[in-house]
């Protein structure tokens, strides 16, 4: 199995991007329903010329605002957690992917099985692995010491496909 090594500064911008992508991935349906409520009831109010239809539509606004506030709170919590644990706002992170997924941040180490990988999302600069247990693992595309971002994407797709097969047959690595 190919091994990948990614080393970069875990900046507040990277943390923010990873967390917002996780929130979008997890709560996308709720957010789209809220947007649909807002648009649907707003259009109904215009077509019927009855402002009363705006009242249930305002629930859509409330849902969107709640999503944004909670997502921004999660970003702040992550930044505070990093600052408290490592006493810097941007610690050096080293991620090794292969038989296991290992992370090293300062002197803190953690390890999870690739069986925990459930998806990934991609931005211009990041490849963000989505793991079970509400975790994300951002990788900077230009910071691979071993392997490349494209090879890592191919590896992730293969692992995710294997994990889905294992879930179907009841052998998920939880």
GROMACS .gro file of N, CA and C in nm:
model
  522
    1UNK      N    1   0.084  -0.118   0.000
    1UNK     CA    2   0.000   0.000   0.000
    1UNK      C    3   0.089   0.125   0.000
    2UNK      N    4   0.052   0.219  -0.082
    2UNK     CA    5   0.128   0.344  -0.092
    2UNK      C    6   0.112   0.425   0.036
    3UNK      N    7   0.218   0.494   0.074
    3UNK     CA    8   0.215   0.577   0.192
    3UNK      C    9   0.224   0.723   0.150
    4UNK      N   10   0.147   0.809   0.217
    4UNK     CA   11   0.147   0.952   0.191
    4UNK      C   12   0.187   1.025   0.318
    5UNK      N   13   0.262   1.132   0.302
    5UNK     CA   14   0.299   1.217   0.415
    5UNK      C   15   0.269   1.361   0.375
    6UNK      N   16   0.195   1.430   0.462
    6UNK     CA   17   0.156   1.568   0.438
    6UNK      C   18   0.195   1.648   0.562
    7UNK      N   19   0.270   1.756   0.544
    7UNK     CA   20   0.318   1.836   0.657
    7UNK      C   21   0.291   1.983   0.628
    8UNK      N   22   0.222   2.049   0.722
    8UNK     CA   23   0.184   2.188   0.700
    8UNK      C   24   0.151   2.255   0.832
    9UNK      N   25   0.138   2.388   0.830
    9UNK     CA   26   0.092   2.463   0.946
    9UNK      C   27  -0.060   2.457   0.948
   10UNK      N   28  -0.115   2.414   1.062
   10UNK     CA   29  -0.260   2.406   1.080
   10UNK      C   30  -0.309   2.545   1.119
   11UNK      N   31  -0.328   2.629   1.019
   11UNK     CA   32  -0.365   2.769   1.042
   11UNK      C   33  -0.514   2.781   1.074
   12UNK      N   34  -0.554   2.894   1.133
   12UNK     CA   35  -0.697   2.915   1.158
   12UNK      C   36  -0.781   2.909   1.030
   13UNK      N   37  -0.724   2.950   0.917
   13UNK     CA   38  -0.797   2.945   0.791
   13UNK      C   39  -0.824   2.801   0.749
   14UNK      N   40  -0.725   2.714   0.767
   14UNK     CA   41  -0.744   2.572   0.733
   14UNK      C   42  -0.848   2.510   0.825
   15UNK      N   43  -0.839   2.541   0.955
   15UNK     CA   44  -0.937   2.489   1.051
   15UNK      C   45  -1.077   2.536   1.014
   16UNK      N   46  -1.092   2.664   0.982
   16UNK     CA   47  -1.222   2.720   0.946
   16UNK      C   48  -1.279   2.650   0.824
   17UNK      N   49  -1.197   2.633   0.721
   17UNK     CA   50  -1.244   2.568   0.599
   17UNK      C   51  -1.288   2.425   0.626
   18UNK      N   52  -1.207   2.349   0.700
   18UNK     CA   53  -1.240   2.209   0.728
   18UNK      C   54  -1.370   2.198   0.808
   19UNK      N   55  -1.386   2.283   0.908
   19UNK     CA   56  -1.507   2.277   0.992
   19UNK      C   57  -1.630   2.319   0.914
   20UNK      N   58  -1.620   2.424   0.834
   20UNK     CA   59  -1.736   2.467   0.756
   20UNK      C   60  -1.775   2.362   0.653
   21UNK      N   61  -1.678   2.295   0.594
   21UNK     CA   62  -1.710   2.187   0.500
   21UNK      C   63  -1.778   2.072   0.573
   22UNK      N   64  -1.731   2.040   0.694
   22UNK     CA   65  -1.795   1.935   0.772
   22UNK      C   66  -1.939   1.972   0.802
   23UNK      N   67  -1.961   2.098   0.846
   23UNK     CA   68  -2.097   2.143   0.877
   23UNK      C   69  -2.186   2.137   0.753
   24UNK      N   70  -2.134   2.182   0.640
   24UNK     CA   71  -2.213   2.178   0.517
   24UNK      C   72  -2.247   2.033   0.482
   25UNK      N   73  -2.148   1.944   0.494
   25UNK     CA   74  -2.169   1.804   0.462
   25UNK      C   75  -2.275   1.742   0.552
   26UNK      N   76  -2.272   1.771   0.681
   26UNK     CA   77  -2.363   1.710   0.777
   26UNK      C   78  -2.503   1.772   0.773
   27UNK      N   79  -2.511   1.904   0.756
   27UNK     CA   80  -2.640   1.973   0.767
   27UNK      C   81  -2.690   2.032   0.636
   28UNK      N   82  -2.638   1.984   0.525
   28UNK     CA   83  -2.676   2.035   0.394
   28UNK      C   84  -2.827   2.025   0.371
   29UNK      N   85  -2.888   1.912   0.404
   29UNK     CA   86  -3.031   1.893   0.379
   29UNK      C   87  -3.113   1.994   0.459
   30UNK      N   88  -3.077   2.014   0.587
   30UNK     CA   89  -3.150   2.110   0.670
   30UNK      C   90  -3.138   2.251   0.613
   31UNK      N   91  -3.019   2.287   0.571
   31UNK     CA   92  -2.997   2.421   0.517
   31UNK      C   93  -3.075   2.440   0.387
   32UNK      N   94  -3.075   2.340   0.301
   32UNK     CA   95  -3.150   2.351   0.175
   32UNK      C   96  -3.301   2.358   0.199
   33UNK      N   97  -3.349   2.286   0.300
   33UNK     CA   98  -3.492   2.295   0.335
   33UNK      C   99  -3.526   2.436   0.382
   34UNK      N  100  -3.439   2.493   0.466
   34UNK     CA  101  -3.462   2.631   0.514
   34UNK      C  102  -3.462   2.730   0.399
   35UNK      N  103  -3.370   2.715   0.307
   35UNK     CA  104  -3.366   2.804   0.190
   35UNK      C  105  -3.492   2.784   0.105
   36UNK      N  106  -3.535   2.658   0.089
   36UNK     CA  107  -3.659   2.630   0.016
   36UNK      C  108  -3.781   2.691   0.082
   37UNK      N  109  -3.785   2.683   0.217
   37UNK     CA  110  -3.897   2.745   0.290
   37UNK      C  111  -3.900   2.896   0.267
   38UNK      N  112  -3.783   2.955   0.277
   38UNK     CA  113  -3.774   3.100   0.259
   38UNK      C  114  -3.819   3.139   0.118
   39UNK      N  115  -3.768   3.069   0.019
   39UNK     CA  116  -3.804   3.101  -0.119
   39UNK      C  117  -3.951   3.068  -0.148
   40UNK      N  118  -3.995   2.952  -0.103
   40UNK     CA  119  -4.133   2.909  -0.133
   40UNK      C  120  -4.237   2.999  -0.070
   41UNK      N  121  -4.223   3.025   0.058
   41UNK     CA  122  -4.321   3.110   0.125
   41UNK      C  123  -4.308   3.255   0.078
   42UNK      N  124  -4.186   3.298   0.045
   42UNK     CA  125  -4.169   3.433  -0.008
   42UNK      C  126  -4.240   3.451  -0.142
   43UNK      N  127  -4.224   3.351  -0.229
   43UNK     CA  128  -4.292   3.356  -0.361
   43UNK      C  129  -4.443   3.350  -0.344
   44UNK      N  130  -4.488   3.266  -0.251
   44UNK     CA  131  -4.633   3.255  -0.226
   44UNK      C  132  -4.688   3.389  -0.177
   45UNK      N  133  -4.614   3.456  -0.089
   45UNK     CA  134  -4.657   3.586  -0.038
   45UNK      C  135  -4.667   3.687  -0.152
   46UNK      N  136  -4.572   3.683  -0.244
   46UNK     CA  137  -4.576   3.776  -0.357
   46UNK      C  138  -4.692   3.745  -0.452
   47UNK      N  139  -4.709   3.617  -0.483
   47UNK     CA  140  -4.814   3.578  -0.578
   47UNK      C  141  -4.953   3.603  -0.521
   48UNK      N  142  -4.972   3.579  -0.395
   48UNK     CA  143  -5.104   3.598  -0.333
   48UNK      C  144  -5.123   3.739  -0.277
   49UNK      N  145  -5.017   3.815  -0.280
   49UNK     CA  146  -5.018   3.951  -0.224
   49UNK      C  147  -5.069   3.948  -0.080
   50UNK      N  148  -5.014   3.854  -0.003
   50UNK     CA  149  -5.055   3.836   0.137
   50UNK      C  150  -4.930   3.819   0.223
   51UNK      N  151  -4.899   3.920   0.300
   51UNK     CA  152  -4.777   3.919   0.382
   51UNK      C  153  -4.780   3.811   0.489
   52UNK      N  154  -4.896   3.755   0.521
   52UNK     CA  155  -4.906   3.651   0.624
   52UNK      C  156  -4.822   3.528   0.586
   53UNK      N  157  -4.803   3.507   0.457
   53UNK     CA  158  -4.722   3.393   0.412
   53UNK      C  159  -4.573   3.411   0.447
   54UNK      N  160  -4.533   3.532   0.479
   54UNK     CA  161  -4.394   3.556   0.516
   54UNK      C  162  -4.363   3.503   0.656
   55UNK      N  163  -4.464   3.484   0.738
   55UNK     CA  164  -4.440   3.437   0.876
   55UNK      C  165  -4.379   3.297   0.876
   56UNK      N  166  -4.439   3.197   0.809
   56UNK     CA  167  -4.371   3.066   0.809
   56UNK      C  168  -4.238   3.070   0.733
   57UNK      N  169  -4.227   3.161   0.635
   57UNK     CA  170  -4.101   3.175   0.562
   57UNK      C  171  -3.989   3.226   0.651
   58UNK      N  172  -4.027   3.301   0.754
   58UNK     CA  173  -3.925   3.354   0.845
   58UNK      C  174  -3.858   3.241   0.924
   59UNK      N  175  -3.924   3.127   0.935
   59UNK     CA  176  -3.860   3.011   0.999
   59UNK      C  177  -3.738   2.966   0.918
   60UNK      N  178  -3.745   2.983   0.787
   60UNK     CA  179  -3.630   2.952   0.704
   60UNK      C  180  -3.512   3.042   0.735
   61UNK      N  181  -3.541   3.170   0.757
   61UNK     CA  182  -3.434   3.265   0.794
   61UNK      C  183  -3.375   3.223   0.928
   62UNK      N  184  -3.462   3.188   1.023
   62UNK     CA  185  -3.414   3.146   1.155
   62UNK      C  186  -3.324   3.022   1.143
   63UNK      N  187  -3.364   2.927   1.061
   63UNK     CA  188  -3.283   2.806   1.042
   63UNK      C  189  -3.147   2.836   0.980
   64UNK      N  190  -3.144   2.924   0.883
   64UNK     CA  191  -3.017   2.963   0.818
   64UNK      C  192  -2.927   3.033   0.918
   65UNK      N  193  -2.984   3.128   0.993
   65UNK     CA  194  -2.905   3.199   1.094
   65UNK      C  195  -2.852   3.104   1.202
   66UNK      N  196  -2.935   3.010   1.244
   66UNK     CA  197  -2.893   2.913   1.345
   66UNK      C  198  -2.775   2.830   1.291
   67UNK      N  199  -2.784   2.788   1.167
   67UNK     CA  200  -2.675   2.713   1.105
   67UNK      C  201  -2.546   2.794   1.107
   68UNK      N  202  -2.553   2.919   1.063
   68UNK     CA  203  -2.434   3.004   1.056
   68UNK      C  204  -2.375   3.030   1.193
   69UNK      N  205  -2.458   3.059   1.292
   69UNK     CA  206  -2.409   3.086   1.427
   69UNK      C  207  -2.342   2.962   1.485
   70UNK      N  208  -2.405   2.847   1.472
   70UNK     CA  209  -2.347   2.724   1.529
   70UNK      C  210  -2.219   2.684   1.456
   71UNK      N  211  -2.214   2.704   1.326
   71UNK     CA  212  -2.092   2.671   1.251
   71UNK      C  213  -1.978   2.763   1.294
   72UNK      N  214  -2.006   2.892   1.309
   72UNK     CA  215  -1.901   2.985   1.352
   72UNK      C  216  -1.858   2.959   1.497
   73UNK      N  217  -1.951   2.914   1.581
   73UNK     CA  218  -1.914   2.875   1.718
   73UNK      C  219  -1.820   2.755   1.714
   74UNK      N  220  -1.846   2.660   1.628
   74UNK     CA  221  -1.760   2.542   1.615
   74UNK      C  222  -1.620   2.582   1.570
   75UNK      N  223  -1.611   2.679   1.479
   75UNK     CA  224  -1.480   2.728   1.433
   75UNK      C  225  -1.406   2.791   1.549
   76UNK      N  226  -1.475   2.878   1.627
   76UNK     CA  227  -1.412   2.942   1.742
   76UNK      C  228  -1.367   2.839   1.845
   77UNK      N  229  -1.448   2.738   1.870
   77UNK     CA  230  -1.412   2.632   1.966
   77UNK      C  231  -1.287   2.558   1.920
   78UNK      N  232  -1.277   2.528   1.792
   78UNK     CA  233  -1.159   2.458   1.740
   78UNK      C  234  -1.035   2.545   1.754
   79UNK      N  235  -1.047   2.671   1.724
   79UNK     CA  236  -0.931   2.760   1.736
   79UNK      C  237  -0.888   2.775   1.882
   80UNK      N  238  -0.984   2.784   1.973
   80UNK     CA  239  -0.951   2.791   2.116
   80UNK      C  240  -0.887   2.662   2.164
   81UNK      N  241  -0.938   2.549   2.116
   81UNK     CA  242  -0.883   2.418   2.155
   81UNK      C  243  -0.738   2.405   2.109
   82UNK      N  244  -0.710   2.446   1.987
   82UNK     CA  245  -0.573   2.441   1.934
   82UNK      C  246  -0.482   2.533   2.014
   83UNK      N  247  -0.528   2.655   2.039
   83UNK     CA  248  -0.447   2.752   2.116
   83UNK      C  249  -0.417   2.699   2.256
   84UNK      N  250  -0.516   2.641   2.320
   84UNK     CA  251  -0.499   2.589   2.457
   84UNK      C  252  -0.407   2.467   2.460
   85UNK      N  253  -0.423   2.378   2.364
   85UNK     CA  254  -0.346   2.254   2.364
   85UNK      C  255  -0.201   2.274   2.321
   86UNK      N  256  -0.177   2.363   2.225
   86UNK     CA  257  -0.043   2.374   2.168
   86UNK      C  258   0.023   2.509   2.191
   87UNK      N  259  -0.050   2.603   2.253
   87UNK     CA  260   0.002   2.735   2.289
   87UNK      C  261   0.050   2.817   2.168
   88UNK      N  262  -0.001   2.783   2.052
   88UNK     CA  263   0.024   2.860   1.930
   88UNK      C  264  -0.105   2.857   1.848
   89UNK      N  265  -0.121   2.955   1.762
   89UNK     CA  266  -0.243   2.957   1.681
   89UNK      C  267  -0.232   2.871   1.556
   90UNK      N  268  -0.108   2.837   1.516
   90UNK     CA  269  -0.090   2.755   1.395
   90UNK      C  270   0.021   2.652   1.419
   91UNK      N  271  -0.013   2.538   1.482
   91UNK     CA  272   0.089   2.436   1.505
   91UNK      C  273   0.125   2.361   1.376
   92UNK      N  274   0.242   2.301   1.374
   92UNK     CA  275   0.285   2.218   1.261
   92UNK      C  276   0.213   2.083   1.271
   93UNK      N  277   0.152   2.041   1.162
   93UNK     CA  278   0.080   1.914   1.159
   93UNK      C  279   0.145   1.823   1.056
   94UNK      N  280   0.166   1.699   1.096
   94UNK     CA  281   0.219   1.596   1.005
   94UNK      C  282   0.117   1.484   1.000
   95UNK      N  283   0.076   1.448   0.880
   95UNK     CA  284  -0.023   1.342   0.861
   95UNK      C  285   0.039   1.235   0.774
   96UNK      N  286   0.030   1.111   0.822
   96UNK     CA  287   0.077   0.996   0.745
   96UNK      C  288  -0.044   0.909   0.714
   97UNK      N  289  -0.059   0.876   0.586
   97UNK     CA  290  -0.170   0.793   0.541
   97UNK      C  291  -0.115   0.667   0.478
   98UNK      N  292  -0.174   0.556   0.512
   98UNK     CA  293  -0.132   0.428   0.457
   98UNK      C  294  -0.212   0.318   0.525
   99UNK      N  295  -0.142   0.223   0.587
   99UNK     CA  296  -0.209   0.116   0.662
   99UNK      C  297  -0.290   0.175   0.778
  100UNK      N  298  -0.242   0.285   0.833
  100UNK     CA  299  -0.310   0.360   0.938
  100UNK      C  300  -0.306   0.507   0.900
  101UNK      N  301  -0.392   0.586   0.963
  101UNK     CA  302  -0.389   0.731   0.946
  101UNK      C  303  -0.334   0.787   1.076
  102UNK      N  304  -0.215   0.844   1.068
  102UNK     CA  305  -0.148   0.896   1.187
  102UNK      C  306  -0.133   1.047   1.174
  103UNK      N  307  -0.158   1.116   1.285
  103UNK     CA  308  -0.133   1.260   1.289
  103UNK      C  309  -0.038   1.290   1.404
  104UNK      N  310   0.050   1.383   1.380
  104UNK     CA  311   0.141   1.432   1.483
  104UNK      C  312   0.131   1.584   1.481
  105UNK      N  313   0.091   1.639   1.596
  105UNK     CA  314   0.084   1.784   1.612
  105UNK      C  315   0.165   1.815   1.737
  106UNK      N  316   0.275   1.888   1.719
  106UNK     CA  317   0.371   1.911   1.828
  106UNK      C  318   0.411   1.775   1.882
  107UNK      N  319   0.388   1.749   2.010
  107UNK     CA  320   0.423   1.618   2.066
  107UNK      C  321   0.301   1.529   2.082
  108UNK      N  322   0.188   1.571   2.032
  108UNK     CA  323   0.065   1.494   2.043
  108UNK      C  324   0.049   1.404   1.919
  109UNK      N  325   0.021   1.278   1.944
  109UNK     CA  326   0.004   1.182   1.835
  109UNK      C  327  -0.134   1.117   1.845
  110UNK      N  328  -0.191   1.089   1.729
  110UNK     CA  329  -0.315   1.013   1.726
  110UNK      C  330  -0.313   0.923   1.603
  111UNK      N  331  -0.397   0.822   1.610
  111UNK     CA  332  -0.399   0.723   1.502
  111UNK      C  333  -0.541   0.669   1.489
  112UNK      N  334  -0.587   0.657   1.366
  112UNK     CA  335  -0.716   0.594   1.337
  112UNK      C  336  -0.698   0.501   1.219
  113UNK      N  337  -0.789   0.410   1.207
  113UNK     CA  338  -0.787   0.315   1.097
  113UNK      C  339  -0.845   0.382   0.971
  114UNK      N  340  -0.793   0.346   0.854
  114UNK     CA  341  -0.854   0.397   0.731
  114UNK      C  342  -1.000   0.354   0.717
  115UNK      N  343  -1.042   0.254   0.794
  115UNK     CA  344  -1.182   0.211   0.791
  115UNK      C  345  -1.275   0.321   0.844
  116UNK      N  346  -1.219   0.422   0.909
  116UNK     CA  347  -1.298   0.535   0.961
  116UNK      C  348  -1.326   0.640   0.853
  117UNK      N  349  -1.261   0.628   0.739
  117UNK     CA  350  -1.276   0.725   0.630
  117UNK      C  351  -1.410   0.703   0.559
  118UNK      N  352  -1.494   0.808   0.558
  118UNK     CA  353  -1.626   0.796   0.496
  118UNK      C  354  -1.644   0.886   0.374
  119UNK      N  355  -1.552   0.979   0.353
  119UNK     CA  356  -1.564   1.067   0.238
  119UNK      C  357  -1.452   1.168   0.235
  120UNK      N  358  -1.453   1.250   0.132
  120UNK     CA  359  -1.358   1.361   0.125
  120UNK      C  360  -1.421   1.473   0.045
  121UNK      N  361  -1.373   1.592   0.070
  121UNK     CA  362  -1.414   1.709  -0.006
  121UNK      C  363  -1.286   1.779  -0.050
  122UNK      N  364  -1.299   1.855  -0.155
  122UNK     CA  365  -1.182   1.919  -0.212
  122UNK      C  366  -1.207   2.068  -0.231
  123UNK      N  367  -1.106   2.148  -0.195
  123UNK     CA  368  -1.108   2.290  -0.226
  123UNK      C  369  -0.988   2.317  -0.317
  124UNK      N  370  -0.967   2.441  -0.351
  124UNK     CA  371  -0.854   2.476  -0.437
  124UNK      C  372  -0.721   2.436  -0.371
  125UNK      N  373  -0.710   2.455  -0.240
  125UNK     CA  374  -0.585   2.430  -0.169
  125UNK      C  375  -0.584   2.307  -0.081
  126UNK      N  376  -0.702   2.252  -0.049
  126UNK     CA  377  -0.710   2.145   0.051
  126UNK      C  378  -0.781   2.021  -0.002
  127UNK      N  379  -0.741   1.909   0.054
  127UNK     CA  380  -0.814   1.784   0.041
  127UNK      C  381  -0.856   1.751   0.184
  128UNK      N  382  -0.986   1.750   0.211
  128UNK     CA  383  -1.035   1.733   0.347
  128UNK      C  384  -1.098   1.596   0.360
  129UNK      N  385  -1.036   1.511   0.442
  129UNK     CA  386  -1.088   1.376   0.466
  129UNK      C  387  -1.196   1.384   0.573
  130UNK      N  388  -1.308   1.318   0.549
  130UNK     CA  389  -1.418   1.312   0.645
  130UNK      C  390  -1.414   1.175   0.712
  131UNK      N  391  -1.405   1.176   0.845
  131UNK     CA  392  -1.394   1.053   0.921
  131UNK      C  393  -1.516   1.033   1.009
  132UNK      N  394  -1.543   0.908   1.046
  132UNK     CA  395  -1.651   0.881   1.140
  132UNK      C  396  -1.621   0.956   1.269
  133UNK      N  397  -1.726   0.980   1.346
  133UNK     CA  398  -1.707   1.046   1.474
  133UNK      C  399  -1.693   1.197   1.462
  134UNK      N  400  -1.753   1.255   1.358
  134UNK     CA  401  -1.753   1.400   1.342
  134UNK      C  402  -1.612   1.460   1.333
  135UNK      N  403  -1.524   1.393   1.264
  135UNK     CA  404  -1.387   1.442   1.251
  135UNK      C  405  -1.356   1.474   1.105
  136UNK      N  406  -1.270   1.574   1.088
  136UNK     CA  407  -1.216   1.604   0.956
  136UNK      C  408  -1.064   1.603   0.967
  137UNK      N  409  -1.001   1.576   0.856
  137UNK     CA  410  -0.855   1.578   0.852
  137UNK      C  411  -0.814   1.651   0.725
  138UNK      N  412  -0.782   1.781   0.738
  138UNK     CA  413  -0.741   1.856   0.619
  138UNK      C  414  -0.599   1.822   0.578
  139UNK      N  415  -0.577   1.817   0.448
  139UNK     CA  416  -0.444   1.796   0.391
  139UNK      C  417  -0.420   1.907   0.291
  140UNK      N  418  -0.306   1.974   0.300
  140UNK     CA  419  -0.272   2.078   0.203
  140UNK      C  420  -0.221   2.012   0.076
  141UNK      N  421  -0.279   2.048  -0.036
  141UNK     CA  422  -0.241   1.985  -0.163
  141UNK      C  423  -0.095   2.006  -0.200
  142UNK      N  424  -0.041   2.122  -0.165
  142UNK     CA  425   0.098   2.150  -0.202
  142UNK      C  426   0.199   2.113  -0.093
  143UNK      N  427   0.156   2.036   0.008
  143UNK     CA  428   0.246   2.005   0.120
  143UNK      C  429   0.275   1.855   0.133
  144UNK      N  430   0.258   1.780   0.026
  144UNK     CA  431   0.288   1.637   0.031
  144UNK      C  432   0.438   1.615   0.024
  145UNK      N  433   0.493   1.547   0.123
  145UNK     CA  434   0.634   1.509   0.123
  145UNK      C  435   0.652   1.374   0.054
  146UNK      N  436   0.552   1.288   0.065
  146UNK     CA  437   0.549   1.159  -0.006
  146UNK      C  438   0.415   1.150  -0.076
  147UNK      N  439   0.418   1.119  -0.203
  147UNK     CA  440   0.295   1.110  -0.282
  147UNK      C  441   0.250   1.248  -0.327
  148UNK      N  442   0.136   1.249  -0.397
  148UNK     CA  443   0.079   1.374  -0.446
  148UNK      C  444  -0.068   1.381  -0.405
  149UNK      N  445  -0.126   1.498  -0.421
  149UNK     CA  446  -0.267   1.516  -0.387
  149UNK      C  447  -0.355   1.426  -0.474
  150UNK      N  448  -0.325   1.417  -0.602
  150UNK     CA  449  -0.405   1.333  -0.692
  150UNK      C  450  -0.396   1.186  -0.653
  151UNK      N  451  -0.276   1.138  -0.620
  151UNK     CA  452  -0.260   0.999  -0.577
  151UNK      C  453  -0.334   0.976  -0.445
  152UNK      N  454  -0.331   1.074  -0.357
  152UNK     CA  455  -0.401   1.062  -0.229
  152UNK      C  456  -0.552   1.055  -0.251
  153UNK      N  457  -0.603   1.136  -0.344
  153UNK     CA  458  -0.746   1.131  -0.377
  153UNK      C  459  -0.784   0.992  -0.427
  154UNK      N  460  -0.702   0.935  -0.514
  154UNK     CA  461  -0.728   0.801  -0.566
  154UNK      C  462  -0.727   0.699  -0.453
  155UNK      N  463  -0.628   0.711  -0.361
  155UNK     CA  464  -0.620   0.622  -0.245
  155UNK      C  465  -0.746   0.636  -0.160
  156UNK      N  466  -0.789   0.760  -0.134
  156UNK     CA  467  -0.908   0.784  -0.051
  156UNK      C  468  -1.032   0.724  -0.116
  157UNK      N  469  -1.047   0.742  -0.247
  157UNK     CA  470  -1.163   0.685  -0.317
  157UNK      C  471  -1.165   0.534  -0.305
  158UNK      N  472  -1.047   0.472  -0.316
  158UNK     CA  473  -1.036   0.327  -0.304
  158UNK      C  474  -1.073   0.281  -0.163
  159UNK      N  475  -1.021   0.350  -0.063
  159UNK     CA  476  -1.049   0.314   0.077
  159UNK      C  477  -1.198   0.332   0.107
  160UNK      N  478  -1.256   0.442   0.060
  160UNK     CA  479  -1.399   0.468   0.083
  160UNK      C  480  -1.484   0.359   0.018
  161UNK      N  481  -1.448   0.319  -0.104
  161UNK     CA  482  -1.522   0.212  -0.173
  161UNK      C  483  -1.510   0.082  -0.095
  162UNK      N  484  -1.390   0.049  -0.047
  162UNK     CA  485  -1.370  -0.072   0.034
  162UNK      C  486  -1.452  -0.065   0.163
  163UNK      N  487  -1.456   0.052   0.226
  163UNK     CA  488  -1.532   0.068   0.350
  163UNK      C  489  -1.682   0.050   0.326
  164UNK      N  490  -1.730   0.100   0.212
  164UNK     CA  491  -1.873   0.083   0.179
  164UNK      C  492  -1.906  -0.064   0.155
  165UNK      N  493  -1.815  -0.135   0.087
  165UNK     CA  494  -1.836  -0.279   0.066
  165UNK      C  495  -1.837  -0.352   0.200
  166UNK      N  496  -1.747  -0.316   0.288
  166UNK     CA  497  -1.738  -0.380   0.419
  166UNK      C  498  -1.864  -0.353   0.501
  167UNK      N  499  -1.919  -0.231   0.491
  167UNK     CA  500  -2.042  -0.200   0.562
  167UNK      C  501  -2.158  -0.284   0.512
  168UNK      N  502  -2.165  -0.301   0.380
  168UNK     CA  503  -2.274  -0.380   0.322
  168UNK      C  504  -2.268  -0.525   0.366
  169UNK      N  505  -2.147  -0.577   0.384
  169UNK     CA  506  -2.134  -0.716   0.426
  169UNK      C  507  -2.124  -0.731   0.577
  170UNK      N  508  -2.135  -0.617   0.648
  170UNK     CA  509  -2.136  -0.622   0.794
  170UNK      C  510  -2.000  -0.631   0.859
  171UNK      N  511  -1.895  -0.594   0.788
  171UNK     CA  512  -1.760  -0.602   0.844
  171UNK      C  513  -1.698  -0.463   0.862
  172UNK      N  514  -1.779  -0.365   0.892
  172UNK     CA  515  -1.727  -0.227   0.903
  172UNK      C  516  -1.631  -0.216   1.020
  173UNK      N  517  -1.522  -0.144   0.999
  173UNK     CA  518  -1.420  -0.125   1.101
  173UNK      C  519  -1.451  -0.008   1.191
  174UNK      N  520  -1.543  -0.028   1.283
  174UNK     CA  521  -1.581   0.083   1.372
  174UNK      C  522  -1.505   0.080   1.498
   0.00000   0.00000   0.00000
